[in-house]
């Protein structure tokens, strides 16, 4: 253990058996002791044994806890306050169910599948998350970004299998029968992440990366829907650069636009946008959001059916949507190796959006969620339904916002939503036969308003933080111009690179004293600071490690105006000249004035360098070696190097490296609890030196 006796500028090291006492004079205040705690070191093997013993124990209580934790519904459902919660849950469940139906049908275009499979996905996801989720408000189901990513994989596999992407029947048959099942089943990666407690992975997806990814993918989604808006047939682009390739194909085939689809799209977009704007403006007066999408779909279906738009104007329609459930089946496992890599970004994106939404609403309504359990929940929302012809799901922001605003209290609302979808699956699905695809495309595009509006926030974002804005822009354009998966990867890597660059070239400063206080601040940023005589106080605002050690040295030398290596070489050169001059005086009879010029010593305006380590969170081997080299180099020039405000981990690193000498005997001369303590110590040394000189 170590004792810190605080009572002044001096650090007096006292050996007390196995303890270290450091006395610090801080003025008239009484002395007190700070004692380092003694931590018992437990071997890694012992920790593993303990965890395995705890994990592998099989008792009734433990089995009960495992089941209760795996199915959180068993914990909160018995405590359900029916009178207080039921009406809010019913209202939000019905509203979300009504919204889910048109969105499910629309997002089937993104995934390249028939609408019935989007309805299956919405139904099963709501039931499973009700059983396993820990968030009370998150709405889980089809998500536009995941639907787009699934659709890109389906298109690629169809091309490899020799199918025509413009042939809807073949696309649906091969897409649903094989690829989405295999792809979704591979999302057991999410479950494995939960088993190995890898929920922390989501912290590497910053808000700027997620926002940029969503905005960039929204541009790709919008681009993919333009062909439905104007009713043209163009080949589906694959690989990188889909955004540019698709727009080139659109302009090359613009003359083939279907006038009926164009007029329908314009009318639907105007109605949807106007309704959304009115809903946003008067949302505080509306108890429930306007079911605009459902109204548009119903009206458009009736107009298309009775106007015979498909037969007369060749307008593309949704086609037959079967009722009931298709029997479950096993996917074609022979194709897993081809789509395994595609499952990884799907799993990470799905989990990242789910946990971020869960934590956001948990904070808003004052409850907690478990990240690893959310991984299990989303994983099983994908694995189990994959046998029932469903594809990838996650939480969706728009539906979650609607859910919370309509009085949702618990996940009972998800069951209500599932019942609404079930009614459509069993009875109402065939009624949407005549629904135009351009109407579905309009619903998708209007739903992207929130993500596309992020462009308006760029100036504010730039004013707030330039680096985060750069990360956002890089993620947006890489997601749109290259591919969604590559955009996410590039965004994460670029974000981490920015962190490295920030620590590689951090802020540095020379500090001055605030008048008549014991505090010190940046002399460049603040006025009226007093320089400390005979001392330079240097602050380095980052951990000191291999990537920034050279920058640390350059900044220290530049700000203090002294490079110890060059100064030592210069002094040796002067000493050599002095010796040669002395010999020349004897041999050649130089006058005394010439000799005196060689004997003038090098003048330095400071005797002490104090390094403020308050922002140095850790040291690696290169950082420790750098500090030791600084200490040795400046000591040769009779300049003291003092460290101040070191945290315990930095102190321990220095002690292990022998920075303070054998048995830490020099600690009281090199390490200080505060900058002021180091300054007082430096002044004390000067007074002693002056006294001895006198």
XYZ file of C-alpha atoms in Angstrom:
694
model
C 0.000 0.000 0.000
C 1.040 3.645 -0.324
C 0.394 6.540 2.049
C 0.110 10.091 0.698
C 0.525 12.684 3.453
C -0.849 15.906 1.997
C 0.615 19.005 3.624
C 2.656 21.076 1.196
C 4.655 21.497 -1.967
C 7.230 18.933 -0.962
C 6.905 15.256 -1.550
C 8.732 13.462 1.239
C 9.113 9.754 0.634
C 9.218 7.681 3.797
C 9.726 3.928 3.870
C 7.346 2.382 6.359
C 7.862 -1.366 6.082
C 5.849 -2.117 2.928
C 4.106 1.252 2.603
C 4.988 4.487 0.860
C 4.186 7.796 2.575
C 4.281 10.989 0.568
C 4.057 14.293 2.395
C 2.753 17.283 0.523
C 2.571 20.799 1.944
C -0.439 22.644 0.593
C -0.337 25.635 2.865
C -2.058 26.309 6.170
C -4.476 23.385 5.911
C -3.841 20.441 8.247
C -2.044 17.374 6.946
C -3.967 14.240 6.092
C -3.193 10.795 4.744
C -4.180 9.143 1.475
C -3.618 5.425 1.553
C -3.643 3.256 -1.573
C -5.854 0.228 -1.209
C -4.289 -3.207 -1.356
C -6.000 -5.195 -4.114
C -5.890 -8.966 -3.972
C -4.659 -10.326 -7.283
C -6.665 -13.295 -8.538
C -5.192 -15.433 -11.275
C -6.971 -15.710 -14.598
C -7.258 -19.463 -14.174
C -9.031 -18.998 -10.857
C -11.461 -16.501 -12.397
C -12.276 -18.906 -15.234
C -12.782 -21.776 -12.794
C -15.106 -19.685 -10.654
C -17.188 -18.573 -13.641
C -17.387 -22.097 -15.042
C -18.395 -23.462 -11.643
C -21.096 -20.818 -11.373
C -22.291 -21.284 -14.952
C -22.341 -25.071 -14.856
C -24.048 -25.414 -11.498
C -27.515 -26.934 -11.825
C -29.952 -26.035 -9.077
C -33.660 -25.381 -9.104
C -33.110 -21.720 -8.318
C -30.544 -21.328 -11.079
C -32.744 -23.056 -13.667
C -35.602 -20.778 -12.687
C -33.406 -17.700 -13.054
C -32.176 -18.870 -16.463
C -35.726 -19.353 -17.738
C -36.934 -16.059 -16.239
C -34.017 -14.150 -17.754
C -34.378 -15.838 -21.132
C -38.115 -15.038 -21.239
C -38.493 -11.627 -19.554
C -42.240 -11.770 -20.179
C -42.462 -14.197 -17.224
C -41.142 -11.426 -14.974
C -43.281 -8.466 -16.004
C -46.528 -10.061 -17.242
C -47.636 -11.336 -13.763
C -47.173 -7.731 -12.521
C -49.201 -6.261 -15.391
C -51.570 -3.487 -14.231
C -54.524 -4.215 -16.459
C -56.649 -1.154 -15.665
C -53.705 1.187 -16.028
C -52.011 -0.290 -19.110
C -54.564 -2.154 -21.214
C -56.156 0.730 -23.132
C -52.841 2.288 -24.081
C -51.504 -1.077 -25.242
C -54.633 -1.833 -27.271
C -54.628 1.586 -28.918
C -50.925 1.504 -29.833
C -51.158 -2.142 -30.939
C -54.034 -1.461 -33.316
C -52.370 1.649 -34.765
C -49.043 -0.153 -35.322
C -50.890 -3.107 -36.860
C -52.624 -0.795 -39.304
C -49.294 0.839 -40.192
C -47.543 -2.512 -40.486
C -49.816 -3.837 -43.207
C -49.069 -1.242 -45.918
C -45.411 -1.023 -44.902
C -45.032 -4.803 -45.071
C -46.512 -4.861 -48.538
C -44.336 -1.932 -49.644
C -41.066 -3.190 -48.219
C -41.502 -6.472 -50.051
C -40.364 -4.546 -53.135
C -37.053 -3.787 -51.426
C -36.466 -7.401 -50.475
C -37.517 -8.711 -53.899
C -40.206 -10.909 -52.351
C -43.961 -11.257 -52.470
C -45.933 -9.174 -49.926
C -47.155 -12.260 -48.080
C -43.668 -12.959 -46.737
C -43.344 -9.452 -45.323
C -46.612 -10.042 -43.474
C -45.265 -13.349 -42.105
C -42.165 -11.520 -40.910
C -44.162 -8.818 -39.124
C -46.409 -11.368 -37.417
C -43.722 -13.682 -36.029
C -41.316 -10.897 -35.022
C -43.944 -9.234 -32.820
C -44.835 -12.483 -31.054
C -41.228 -13.525 -30.356
C -40.100 -10.092 -29.169
C -43.092 -10.010 -26.822
C -41.694 -13.154 -25.180
C -37.980 -12.315 -25.184
C -37.492 -8.538 -25.456
C -36.557 -6.296 -22.538
C -37.778 -2.991 -24.023
C -41.351 -1.954 -23.339
C -41.707 0.342 -26.337
C -39.607 -0.941 -29.246
C -41.546 -2.033 -32.324
C -39.842 -4.952 -34.061
C -40.575 -6.005 -37.611
C -39.531 -5.283 -41.172
C -36.993 -2.481 -41.522
C -36.247 -0.682 -44.788
C -32.447 -0.914 -44.507
C -32.462 -4.642 -43.771
C -35.024 -5.242 -46.521
C -32.715 -3.476 -48.967
C -29.700 -5.536 -47.846
C -31.683 -8.772 -48.145
C -32.898 -7.753 -51.598
C -29.345 -7.137 -52.808
C -28.277 -10.611 -51.683
C -31.358 -12.204 -53.297
C -30.680 -10.424 -56.597
C -27.058 -11.531 -56.605
C -27.949 -15.155 -55.975
C -30.650 -15.067 -58.651
C -28.138 -13.894 -61.202
C -25.711 -16.623 -60.175
C -28.508 -19.172 -60.526
C -29.308 -17.936 -64.050
C -32.719 -16.377 -63.340
C -34.035 -13.219 -64.970
C -34.355 -10.493 -62.335
C -37.192 -8.854 -64.252
C -39.270 -12.030 -64.130
C -41.278 -11.544 -60.941
C -42.516 -15.102 -60.650
C -39.050 -16.602 -60.882
C -37.719 -13.959 -58.531
C -40.298 -14.683 -55.911
C -40.030 -18.437 -56.215
C -36.278 -18.711 -55.963
C -35.917 -15.766 -53.551
C -38.307 -17.076 -50.951
C -37.693 -20.777 -51.296
C -33.977 -20.549 -50.661
C -32.001 -17.395 -50.082
C -33.937 -15.419 -47.476
C -34.348 -18.567 -45.409
C -30.653 -19.338 -45.484
C -29.718 -15.723 -44.957
C -32.050 -15.245 -42.011
C -31.058 -18.540 -40.436
C -27.466 -17.341 -40.520
C -28.511 -14.528 -38.218
C -27.928 -16.988 -35.384
C -24.708 -14.945 -35.338
C -26.741 -12.525 -33.201
C -27.543 -15.323 -30.777
C -23.873 -16.305 -30.614
C -23.042 -12.682 -29.837
C -25.484 -12.898 -26.954
C -24.028 -16.206 -25.715
C -20.525 -14.756 -25.673
C -21.811 -11.451 -24.259
C -20.628 -9.345 -27.155
C -23.235 -6.643 -26.677
C -20.457 -4.110 -26.276
C -19.795 -4.360 -30.032
C -22.562 -1.836 -30.647
C -20.586 0.919 -28.909
C -18.250 1.043 -31.915
C -21.174 2.138 -34.081
C -21.279 5.806 -33.183
C -24.318 7.991 -33.706
C -22.608 9.667 -36.661
C -21.917 6.289 -38.292
C -25.471 5.012 -37.754
C -27.045 8.255 -38.973
C -24.747 8.366 -41.978
C -25.413 4.722 -42.787
C -29.183 5.241 -42.555
C -29.043 8.350 -44.751
C -26.764 6.748 -47.350
C -28.898 3.610 -47.483
C -31.997 5.830 -47.820
C -30.512 7.314 -50.997
C -30.048 3.789 -52.330
C -33.608 2.842 -51.342
C -35.016 5.942 -53.031
C -33.025 5.173 -56.175
C -34.319 1.599 -56.244
C -37.946 2.819 -56.137
C -37.756 5.364 -58.954
C -38.366 2.713 -61.624
C -41.666 1.818 -59.925
C -42.641 5.506 -59.639
C -42.444 6.065 -63.385
C -43.295 2.519 -64.471
C -40.190 1.530 -66.422
C -38.355 -1.766 -66.538
C -34.590 -1.591 -66.131
C -32.094 -4.306 -65.188
C -31.376 -4.565 -61.471
C -27.837 -3.437 -60.804
C -25.460 -5.561 -58.761
C -22.137 -5.095 -57.031
C -20.606 -1.756 -56.129
C -21.873 1.539 -57.529
C -25.553 0.527 -57.694
C -26.615 4.124 -57.059
C -24.891 5.558 -60.136
C -25.615 2.569 -62.375
C -29.326 2.655 -61.578
C -29.634 6.376 -62.308
C -27.818 5.927 -65.617
C -30.289 3.167 -66.587
C -33.226 5.325 -65.484
C -32.219 8.247 -67.714
C -31.511 5.904 -70.631
C -35.043 4.448 -70.377
C -36.953 7.547 -69.262
C -38.805 7.659 -72.594
C -40.557 4.387 -71.692
C -42.230 5.882 -68.588
C -45.821 4.821 -67.948
C -47.991 7.945 -67.774
C -50.558 6.251 -65.537
C -47.891 5.316 -62.970
C -46.354 8.806 -63.103
C -49.711 10.513 -62.408
C -50.553 8.041 -59.642
C -47.138 8.558 -58.037
C -47.436 12.348 -58.086
C -50.895 12.262 -56.508
C -49.870 9.732 -53.829
C -46.689 11.583 -52.882
C -48.548 14.905 -52.601
C -51.232 13.333 -50.399
C -48.772 11.437 -48.215
C -46.385 14.366 -47.714
C -49.236 16.794 -46.994
C -50.757 14.387 -44.461
C -47.369 13.831 -42.806
C -46.708 17.566 -42.537
C -50.153 18.189 -41.065
C -49.666 15.301 -38.662
C -46.308 16.697 -37.523
C -47.736 20.194 -37.095
C -50.798 19.144 -35.112
C -49.491 16.019 -33.427
C -50.036 17.552 -29.985
C -53.758 17.775 -30.796
C -54.084 14.331 -32.387
C -54.441 11.427 -29.979
C -53.461 8.925 -32.669
C -51.487 9.441 -35.917
C -53.402 9.647 -39.163
C -53.511 6.226 -40.929
C -52.624 7.929 -44.200
C -50.797 4.970 -45.750
C -53.744 2.652 -45.160
C -56.208 5.154 -46.622
C -53.996 5.689 -49.685
C -53.647 1.934 -50.230
C -57.384 1.313 -49.915
C -58.331 4.173 -52.246
C -55.582 3.327 -54.752
C -56.602 -0.336 -54.783
C -60.261 0.545 -55.455
C -59.322 2.988 -58.235
C -56.947 0.469 -59.819
C -59.486 -2.349 -59.592
C -62.509 -0.529 -60.965
C -60.496 1.549 -63.422
C -58.714 -1.583 -64.716
C -55.408 0.266 -64.740
C -53.429 -2.934 -65.244
C -55.401 -4.056 -68.289
C -55.922 -0.655 -69.914
C -52.676 1.205 -69.096
C -50.316 -1.731 -68.346
C -49.716 -0.425 -64.833
C -47.765 -2.921 -62.725
C -49.765 -4.313 -59.768
C -48.960 -6.426 -56.699
C -50.735 -9.542 -57.984
C -52.224 -12.407 -56.049
C -51.478 -12.503 -52.315
C -52.385 -15.886 -50.803
C -54.057 -16.283 -47.429
C -53.052 -18.504 -44.522
C -49.615 -19.866 -43.678
C -47.281 -21.884 -45.870
C -45.989 -25.012 -44.066
C -42.541 -24.545 -42.525
C -39.575 -25.976 -44.367
C -35.832 -26.305 -43.943
C -33.666 -24.025 -46.062
C -31.114 -25.226 -48.547
C -28.048 -25.476 -46.317
C -25.779 -26.031 -49.323
C -25.962 -22.297 -50.035
C -24.875 -21.144 -46.582
C -21.240 -20.678 -47.504
C -22.267 -18.217 -50.250
C -24.277 -15.908 -48.010
C -22.458 -16.332 -44.693
C -20.549 -13.060 -45.019
C -23.756 -11.192 -45.899
C -25.293 -12.269 -42.599
C -22.618 -10.488 -40.546
C -23.527 -6.876 -41.501
C -27.218 -7.807 -41.306
C -26.759 -9.077 -37.758
C -24.675 -6.090 -36.626
C -26.928 -3.456 -38.211
C -30.090 -5.109 -36.889
C -28.724 -5.325 -33.373
C -27.207 -1.835 -33.410
C -30.480 -0.157 -34.345
C -32.442 -2.296 -31.898
C -30.217 -1.671 -28.887
C -29.862 2.056 -29.646
C -33.649 2.457 -29.823
C -34.142 0.279 -26.731
C -31.681 2.322 -24.688
C -33.109 5.614 -25.942
C -36.659 4.795 -24.837
C -35.519 3.064 -21.655
C -33.762 6.279 -20.659
C -36.804 8.348 -21.592
C -39.216 6.245 -19.520
C -36.797 5.388 -16.671
C -36.250 1.637 -16.948
C -33.365 -0.595 -18.016
C -32.725 -2.965 -20.903
C -30.162 -5.762 -21.201
C -28.008 -5.571 -24.329
C -27.162 -9.285 -24.417
C -30.813 -10.271 -23.976
C -31.704 -7.916 -26.823
C -29.229 -9.875 -28.948
C -31.007 -13.086 -28.034
C -34.399 -11.541 -28.754
C -33.475 -10.164 -32.187
C -31.556 -13.339 -33.012
C -34.565 -15.545 -32.311
C -36.846 -13.057 -34.088
C -34.794 -14.001 -37.158
C -33.971 -17.672 -36.601
C -37.359 -19.157 -35.682
C -39.384 -17.270 -38.353
C -36.814 -18.240 -41.020
C -38.445 -21.684 -41.137
C -41.757 -19.952 -41.858
C -40.576 -18.017 -44.934
C -39.616 -14.816 -43.112
C -36.566 -12.620 -43.604
C -34.407 -10.299 -41.492
C -36.021 -8.049 -38.877
C -35.012 -5.444 -36.327
C -36.455 -2.490 -34.435
C -37.705 0.407 -36.562
C -37.537 4.019 -35.408
C -40.686 5.358 -37.089
C -42.996 2.654 -35.749
C -41.377 2.847 -32.298
C -42.038 6.601 -32.135
C -45.662 6.038 -33.142
C -45.966 3.249 -30.600
C -44.782 5.398 -27.710
C -46.864 8.404 -28.785
C -50.098 6.391 -28.865
C -49.932 5.276 -25.233
C -47.896 2.043 -25.346
C -47.031 0.754 -21.868
C -45.725 -2.782 -22.461
C -45.091 -5.319 -25.216
C -48.700 -6.484 -24.929
C -49.201 -3.956 -27.734
C -47.019 -6.185 -29.954
C -49.477 -9.031 -29.494
C -52.322 -6.734 -30.547
C -50.338 -5.693 -33.647
C -49.683 -9.348 -34.467
C -53.437 -10.054 -34.261
C -54.145 -7.245 -36.749
C -51.538 -8.651 -39.151
C -52.976 -12.143 -38.632
C -56.425 -10.948 -39.732
C -54.900 -9.627 -42.949
C -53.003 -12.886 -43.462
C -56.090 -15.027 -43.009
C -58.827 -12.983 -44.660
C -57.893 -9.624 -46.215
C -54.697 -10.268 -48.225
C -56.397 -11.123 -51.570
C -58.101 -7.721 -51.591
C -54.774 -6.062 -52.446
C -54.431 -7.835 -55.814
C -54.943 -4.647 -57.880
C -52.715 -2.402 -55.784
C -50.202 -0.620 -58.027
C -46.521 -1.045 -57.235
C -45.951 2.675 -57.744
C -48.204 3.323 -54.726
C -46.015 1.064 -52.612
C -42.923 2.879 -53.887
C -44.488 6.205 -52.869
C -45.065 4.914 -49.336
C -41.427 3.790 -49.104
C -40.045 7.098 -50.404
C -42.188 9.235 -48.114
C -41.137 7.079 -45.151
C -37.538 8.156 -45.877
C -38.294 11.815 -45.079
C -36.681 11.627 -41.641
C -33.421 10.146 -42.895
C -33.171 12.450 -45.906
C -33.832 15.508 -43.747
C -30.508 14.828 -42.042
C -28.906 16.790 -44.877
C -30.538 19.942 -43.491
C -28.795 19.330 -40.156
C -25.292 19.291 -41.676
C -24.498 22.978 -40.885
C -25.622 22.557 -37.281
C -23.753 19.267 -37.008
C -20.638 20.901 -38.466
C -20.879 23.764 -35.990
C -21.185 21.302 -33.121
C -18.382 18.915 -34.123
C -16.416 19.002 -37.378
C -14.913 15.525 -37.011
C -18.293 13.849 -36.437
C -19.653 15.692 -39.462
C -16.786 14.350 -41.554
C -17.508 10.816 -40.297
C -21.181 11.276 -41.200
C -20.377 12.509 -44.715
C -17.887 9.705 -45.397
C -20.414 7.093 -44.228
C -23.256 8.624 -46.270
C -21.382 8.770 -49.556
C -19.636 5.410 -49.152
C -22.989 3.752 -48.322
C -24.663 5.343 -51.329
C -21.914 5.301 -53.940
C -20.164 2.003 -53.096
C -22.569 -0.316 -51.249
C -24.479 -0.392 -47.969
C -22.245 -3.063 -46.392
C -19.033 -1.357 -47.461
C -20.443 1.968 -46.308
C -20.971 0.628 -42.799
C -17.484 -0.883 -42.711
C -15.861 2.275 -44.061
C -17.792 4.406 -41.587
C -16.675 2.341 -38.603
C -13.044 2.228 -39.729
C -12.962 5.940 -40.525
C -14.540 6.768 -37.160
C -11.892 4.738 -35.345
C -9.183 6.313 -37.498
C -10.396 9.758 -36.421
C -10.047 8.719 -32.781
C -6.499 7.514 -33.424
C -5.619 10.754 -35.236
C -7.077 12.780 -32.379
C -4.857 11.011 -29.876
C -1.916 11.055 -32.278
C -1.946 14.848 -32.556
C -3.722 16.084 -29.413
C -3.830 19.557 -27.932
C -0.732 20.685 -26.073
C -0.240 23.811 -23.994
C 2.050 25.757 -21.720
C 0.290 26.703 -18.484
C 0.391 29.895 -16.473
C -0.793 30.563 -12.925
C -4.139 32.194 -12.213
C -3.297 35.165 -10.032
C -3.320 34.550 -6.267
C -4.587 30.957 -6.658
C -3.184 27.455 -6.747
C -4.658 26.820 -10.212
C -2.996 26.814 -13.640
C -4.471 27.111 -17.131
C -3.584 27.343 -20.811
C -1.616 30.521 -21.415
C -2.761 30.590 -25.069
C -6.474 30.494 -24.214
C -6.735 32.755 -21.144
C -5.719 36.322 -20.399
C -3.859 37.672 -17.353
C -2.081 34.459 -16.400
C 1.201 34.783 -14.546
C 4.216 32.892 -15.908
C 5.980 30.744 -13.336
C 9.592 31.948 -12.900
C 12.316 29.440 -13.778
C 9.745 26.772 -14.776
C 7.792 25.570 -17.805
C 4.491 23.768 -17.202
C 3.586 21.521 -20.164
C 0.184 19.870 -20.642
C -0.398 16.925 -22.998
C -4.109 16.139 -23.517
C -3.992 12.471 -24.526
C -2.600 9.120 -23.444
C 1.093 8.791 -24.212
C 1.733 5.784 -26.436
C 3.729 4.649 -29.445
C 1.686 6.588 -32.034
C 2.052 10.035 -30.439
C 5.376 9.864 -28.590
C 7.187 11.731 -31.388
C 4.525 14.438 -31.403
C 4.849 14.674 -27.612
C 8.600 15.254 -27.879
C 8.322 17.769 -30.726
C 5.635 19.735 -28.897
C 7.618 19.755 -25.645
C 10.803 20.909 -27.386
C 8.971 23.553 -29.429
C 7.019 25.038 -26.527
C 9.894 25.083 -24.071
C 12.287 26.307 -26.751
C 14.878 23.708 -25.823
C 15.790 20.408 -27.455
C 17.983 18.674 -24.841
C 19.750 16.503 -27.418
C 20.745 19.476 -29.583
C 21.586 21.551 -26.534
C 23.855 18.816 -25.151
C 25.612 18.498 -28.516
C 25.991 22.268 -28.689
C 27.504 22.405 -25.208
C 29.942 19.628 -26.001
C 30.959 21.510 -29.118
C 31.483 24.682 -27.071
C 33.525 22.781 -24.483
C 35.667 21.417 -27.282
C 36.173 24.930 -28.663
C 37.024 26.176 -25.184
C 39.724 23.547 -24.830
C 41.099 24.371 -28.260
C 40.963 28.063 -27.348
C 42.888 27.489 -24.146
C 45.572 25.643 -26.068
C 45.640 28.421 -28.634
C 46.133 31.014 -25.911
C 49.219 29.249 -24.657
C 50.653 28.477 -28.098
C 49.642 31.517 -30.114
C 49.243 34.035 -27.318
C 45.579 34.918 -27.802
C 44.437 37.847 -25.675
C 42.281 37.314 -22.594
C 39.162 38.875 -24.179
C 39.028 36.212 -26.918
C 39.419 33.474 -24.363
C 36.643 34.923 -22.188
C 34.181 34.680 -25.078
C 34.650 30.914 -25.205
C 34.090 30.578 -21.472
C 30.581 32.198 -21.398
C 28.108 29.447 -20.375
C 24.890 28.641 -22.321
C 21.979 30.484 -20.702
C 18.531 28.764 -20.226
C 15.637 30.759 -18.756
C 14.199 27.853 -16.744
C 15.448 25.176 -14.392
C 12.346 22.997 -14.116
C 9.874 21.345 -16.504
C 6.561 20.292 -14.962
C 4.490 17.877 -17.054
C 0.766 18.005 -16.298
C -0.351 14.369 -16.648
C -3.999 14.931 -15.702
C -5.101 14.061 -19.273
C -2.691 11.143 -19.700
C -4.998 8.180 -19.157
C -2.405 5.469 -19.765
C 1.184 4.799 -20.801
C 2.468 2.016 -22.988
C 6.078 0.858 -23.168
C 6.980 3.521 -25.740
C 5.416 6.224 -23.562
C 7.338 5.112 -20.471
C 10.615 4.985 -22.405
C 9.900 8.494 -23.736
C 9.432 9.887 -20.215
C 12.601 8.171 -19.003
C 14.579 9.585 -21.938
C 13.250 13.072 -21.205
C 14.222 12.730 -17.571
C 17.768 11.626 -18.434
C 18.286 14.191 -21.219
C 17.149 17.184 -19.178
C 18.952 16.004 -16.066
C 22.224 16.167 -18.004
C 21.447 19.854 -18.599
C 20.765 20.418 -14.873
C 17.031 20.834 -15.565
C 14.569 18.995 -13.312
C 11.579 17.151 -14.815
C 8.576 16.827 -12.471
C 5.331 14.930 -13.073
C 2.045 16.205 -11.662
C -1.540 14.934 -11.434
C -0.772 11.351 -12.493
C -3.585 8.838 -12.065
C -2.890 5.572 -10.192
C -2.514 3.443 -13.333
C 0.112 5.828 -14.750
C 1.964 5.842 -11.418
C 1.929 2.041 -11.321
C 3.272 1.858 -14.898
C 6.132 4.204 -13.998
C 6.937 2.291 -10.815
C 7.079 -1.022 -12.656
C 9.439 0.518 -15.214
C 11.783 1.843 -12.504
C 11.169 5.483 -13.352
C 11.531 6.524 -9.712
C 14.731 4.567 -9.149
C 15.338 1.531 -7.009
C 12.620 1.055 -4.359
C 11.031 4.292 -5.622
C 13.484 6.374 -3.574
C 13.197 9.340 -5.964
C 9.420 9.420 -6.027
C 9.272 12.384 -3.638
C 11.468 14.381 -6.047
C 9.735 13.424 -9.282
C 6.014 12.913 -8.594
C 3.488 15.436 -7.259
C -0.163 15.309 -6.428
C -0.881 18.712 -7.997
C 0.757 21.232 -10.312
C 0.921 23.742 -7.497
C 2.745 21.244 -5.325
C 5.331 20.774 -8.073
C 5.707 24.544 -8.505
C 6.206 25.051 -4.770
C 8.777 22.263 -4.742
C 10.645 23.901 -7.641
C 10.642 27.253 -5.835
C 11.889 25.569 -2.681
C 14.799 24.063 -4.592
C 15.751 27.485 -5.984
C 15.672 29.093 -2.547
C 17.929 26.361 -1.196
C 20.290 26.849 -4.110
C 20.376 30.627 -3.578
C 21.001 30.128 0.150
C 23.902 27.822 -0.467
C 25.346 30.230 -3.003
C 25.226 32.993 -0.465
